[in-house]
Amino acid sequence: RAGSSYFEGFESDMSGWTGISENTVNSWTLGEPPFGFDSDDFGERAWYTDIKTDQTGRAFIEQSSVTSPCFSFQGIQKPMVRLSLYSAFNTNWNDGAVLQYKADSSIEWKNVGDINDGINWYKDHNISGKPGGDKTIGWSTTSRGSGWVTARHSLDELKGKTDVQFL
């Protein structure tokens, strides 16, 4: 709807968000994170991932994500996304995350933004885990440490688009 906003705190249910994986490992969970999730701005639940290790202590390789329901940006003049992120990536594995979108029935996922555009947006350009596919940019502990950050980015490229989904 024109001029409307959307907020999701995940306190009641998944609200159309789904955890998916490109392989057999998918540690995404909706619930109360075990790593000390504590925020006065939000409730007690969030989507989080807790990558497990095998008997030797090596982490399982995981390419997984959480997908959003579909949105319409018709009639919205200044679309924007604001995320509260808690990162505690393992610097030894050079893990990271990225926000992507697809729109208008496209099958191609595209990164929202690039290095250092937006507020607290991607800071790392050499993530060997390649979050989001073949690119090496995103959020990681190597560039900003761990803990809470609020990130914002304009979505001007999505003005007037329908069937917008985030990953």
PDB file of N, CA, C and O in Angstrom, residues 16-42:
ATOM      1  N   GLY A  16       5.204 -15.886   7.182  1.00  0.00           N
ATOM      2  CA  GLY A  16       5.559 -16.054   5.779  1.00  0.00           C
ATOM      3  C   GLY A  16       7.053 -16.144   5.510  1.00  0.00           C
ATOM      4  O   GLY A  16       7.475 -16.306   4.378  1.00  0.00           O
ATOM      5  N   TRP A  17       7.883 -16.037   6.527  1.00  0.00           N
ATOM      6  CA  TRP A  17       9.327 -16.168   6.387  1.00  0.00           C
ATOM      7  C   TRP A  17       9.685 -17.648   6.526  1.00  0.00           C
ATOM      8  O   TRP A  17       9.120 -18.359   7.342  1.00  0.00           O
ATOM      9  N   THR A  18      10.661 -18.116   5.736  1.00  0.00           N
ATOM     10  CA  THR A  18      11.005 -19.529   5.718  1.00  0.00           C
ATOM     11  C   THR A  18      12.512 -19.710   5.645  1.00  0.00           C
ATOM     12  O   THR A  18      13.175 -19.056   4.839  1.00  0.00           O
ATOM     13  N   GLY A  19      13.053 -20.613   6.442  1.00  0.00           N
ATOM     14  CA  GLY A  19      14.468 -20.969   6.356  1.00  0.00           C
ATOM     15  C   GLY A  19      14.672 -21.994   5.265  1.00  0.00           C
ATOM     16  O   GLY A  19      13.945 -22.975   5.192  1.00  0.00           O
ATOM     17  N   ILE A  20      15.656 -21.750   4.378  1.00  0.00           N
ATOM     18  CA  ILE A  20      15.945 -22.675   3.280  1.00  0.00           C
ATOM     19  C   ILE A  20      17.448 -22.933   3.208  1.00  0.00           C
ATOM     20  O   ILE A  20      18.241 -22.176   3.755  1.00  0.00           O
ATOM     21  N   SER A  21      17.829 -23.974   2.503  1.00  0.00           N
ATOM     22  CA  SER A  21      19.231 -24.325   2.372  1.00  0.00           C
ATOM     23  C   SER A  21      19.529 -24.809   0.970  1.00  0.00           C
ATOM     24  O   SER A  21      18.691 -25.428   0.329  1.00  0.00           O
ATOM     25  N   GLU A  22      20.761 -24.513   0.515  1.00  0.00           N
ATOM     26  CA  GLU A  22      21.205 -25.000  -0.792  1.00  0.00           C
ATOM     27  C   GLU A  22      21.883 -26.362  -0.674  1.00  0.00           C
ATOM     28  O   GLU A  22      22.300 -26.935  -1.662  1.00  0.00           O
ATOM     29  N   ASN A  23      22.054 -26.843   0.550  1.00  0.00           N
ATOM     30  CA  ASN A  23      22.616 -28.174   0.754  1.00  0.00           C
ATOM     31  C   ASN A  23      21.878 -28.826   1.917  1.00  0.00           C
ATOM     32  O   ASN A  23      20.819 -28.366   2.300  1.00  0.00           O
ATOM     33  N   THR A  24      22.425 -29.856   2.484  1.00  0.00           N
ATOM     34  CA  THR A  24      21.702 -30.573   3.530  1.00  0.00           C
ATOM     35  C   THR A  24      21.789 -29.902   4.895  1.00  0.00           C
ATOM     36  O   THR A  24      21.054 -30.250   5.801  1.00  0.00           O
ATOM     37  N   VAL A  25      22.688 -28.940   5.076  1.00  0.00           N
ATOM     38  CA  VAL A  25      22.848 -28.280   6.367  1.00  0.00           C
ATOM     39  C   VAL A  25      22.067 -26.969   6.367  1.00  0.00           C
ATOM     40  O   VAL A  25      22.244 -26.121   5.494  1.00  0.00           O
ATOM     41  N   ASN A  26      21.170 -26.832   7.333  1.00  0.00           N
ATOM     42  CA  ASN A  26      20.415 -25.588   7.498  1.00  0.00           C
ATOM     43  C   ASN A  26      20.166 -25.390   8.985  1.00  0.00           C
ATOM     44  O   ASN A  26      19.315 -26.028   9.575  1.00  0.00           O
ATOM     45  N   SER A  27      20.934 -24.480   9.577  1.00  0.00           N
ATOM     46  CA  SER A  27      20.815 -24.276  11.019  1.00  0.00           C
ATOM     47  C   SER A  27      19.920 -23.091  11.390  1.00  0.00           C
ATOM     48  O   SER A  27      19.838 -22.722  12.553  1.00  0.00           O
ATOM     49  N   TRP A  28      19.216 -22.484  10.406  1.00  0.00           N
ATOM     50  CA  TRP A  28      18.332 -21.357  10.714  1.00  0.00           C
ATOM     51  C   TRP A  28      17.172 -21.815  11.585  1.00  0.00           C
ATOM     52  O   TRP A  28      16.522 -22.815  11.311  1.00  0.00           O
ATOM     53  N   THR A  29      16.917 -21.042  12.638  1.00  0.00           N
ATOM     54  CA  THR A  29      15.860 -21.353  13.594  1.00  0.00           C
ATOM     55  C   THR A  29      15.133 -20.074  13.958  1.00  0.00           C
ATOM     56  O   THR A  29      15.761 -19.030  14.112  1.00  0.00           O
ATOM     57  N   LEU A  30      13.828 -20.155  14.110  1.00  0.00           N
ATOM     58  CA  LEU A  30      13.049 -19.030  14.631  1.00  0.00           C
ATOM     59  C   LEU A  30      12.747 -19.325  16.085  1.00  0.00           C
ATOM     60  O   LEU A  30      12.124 -20.330  16.407  1.00  0.00           O
ATOM     61  N   GLY A  31      13.234 -18.478  16.976  1.00  0.00           N
ATOM     62  CA  GLY A  31      13.015 -18.699  18.399  1.00  0.00           C
ATOM     63  C   GLY A  31      13.873 -17.764  19.229  1.00  0.00           C
ATOM     64  O   GLY A  31      14.336 -16.739  18.752  1.00  0.00           O
ATOM     65  N   GLU A  32      14.112 -18.160  20.450  1.00  0.00           N
ATOM     66  CA  GLU A  32      14.949 -17.370  21.345  1.00  0.00           C
ATOM     67  C   GLU A  32      16.394 -17.835  21.201  1.00  0.00           C
ATOM     68  O   GLU A  32      16.729 -18.961  21.553  1.00  0.00           O
ATOM     69  N   PRO A  33      17.262 -16.984  20.640  1.00  0.00           N
ATOM     70  CA  PRO A  33      18.650 -17.389  20.397  1.00  0.00           C
ATOM     71  C   PRO A  33      19.382 -17.749  21.693  1.00  0.00           C
ATOM     72  O   PRO A  33      19.178 -17.112  22.724  1.00  0.00           O
ATOM     73  N   PRO A  34      20.253 -18.753  21.633  1.00  0.00           N
ATOM     74  CA  PRO A  34      20.972 -19.205  22.825  1.00  0.00           C
ATOM     75  C   PRO A  34      22.185 -18.346  23.178  1.00  0.00           C
ATOM     76  O   PRO A  34      22.794 -18.549  24.199  1.00  0.00           O
ATOM     77  N   PHE A  35      22.531 -17.368  22.322  1.00  0.00           N
ATOM     78  CA  PHE A  35      23.770 -16.612  22.533  1.00  0.00           C
ATOM     79  C   PHE A  35      23.560 -15.283  23.245  1.00  0.00           C
ATOM     80  O   PHE A  35      24.308 -14.336  23.067  1.00  0.00           O
ATOM     81  N   GLY A  36      22.546 -15.200  24.083  1.00  0.00           N
ATOM     82  CA  GLY A  36      22.364 -13.998  24.875  1.00  0.00           C
ATOM     83  C   GLY A  36      21.624 -12.892  24.170  1.00  0.00           C
ATOM     84  O   GLY A  36      21.918 -11.720  24.360  1.00  0.00           O
ATOM     85  N   PHE A  37      20.673 -13.232  23.351  1.00  0.00           N
ATOM     86  CA  PHE A  37      19.835 -12.261  22.660  1.00  0.00           C
ATOM     87  C   PHE A  37      19.147 -11.395  23.695  1.00  0.00           C
ATOM     88  O   PHE A  37      18.383 -11.875  24.498  1.00  0.00           O
ATOM     89  N   ASP A  38      19.455 -10.111  23.691  1.00  0.00           N
ATOM     90  CA  ASP A  38      18.871  -9.217  24.677  1.00  0.00           C
ATOM     91  C   ASP A  38      18.736  -7.842  24.054  1.00  0.00           C
ATOM     92  O   ASP A  38      19.729  -7.183  23.769  1.00  0.00           O
ATOM     93  N   SER A  39      17.513  -7.429  23.785  1.00  0.00           N
ATOM     94  CA  SER A  39      17.284  -6.134  23.175  1.00  0.00           C
ATOM     95  C   SER A  39      15.986  -5.558  23.693  1.00  0.00           C
ATOM     96  O   SER A  39      14.951  -6.204  23.642  1.00  0.00           O
ATOM     97  N   ASP A  40      16.044  -4.337  24.194  1.00  0.00           N
ATOM     98  CA  ASP A  40      14.834  -3.666  24.648  1.00  0.00           C
ATOM     99  C   ASP A  40      13.963  -3.214  23.477  1.00  0.00           C
ATOM    100  O   ASP A  40      12.783  -2.951  23.639  1.00  0.00           O
ATOM    101  N   ASP A  41      14.563  -3.113  22.282  1.00  0.00           N
ATOM    102  CA  ASP A  41      13.832  -2.646  21.103  1.00  0.00           C
ATOM    103  C   ASP A  41      12.922  -3.719  20.521  1.00  0.00           C
ATOM    104  O   ASP A  41      12.027  -3.414  19.752  1.00  0.00           O
ATOM    105  N   PHE A  42      13.162  -4.980  20.834  1.00  0.00           N
ATOM    106  CA  PHE A  42      12.453  -6.077  20.206  1.00  0.00           C
ATOM    107  C   PHE A  42      11.993  -7.057  21.265  1.00  0.00           C
ATOM    108  O   PHE A  42      12.296  -6.920  22.429  1.00  0.00           O
TER     109      PHE A  42
END
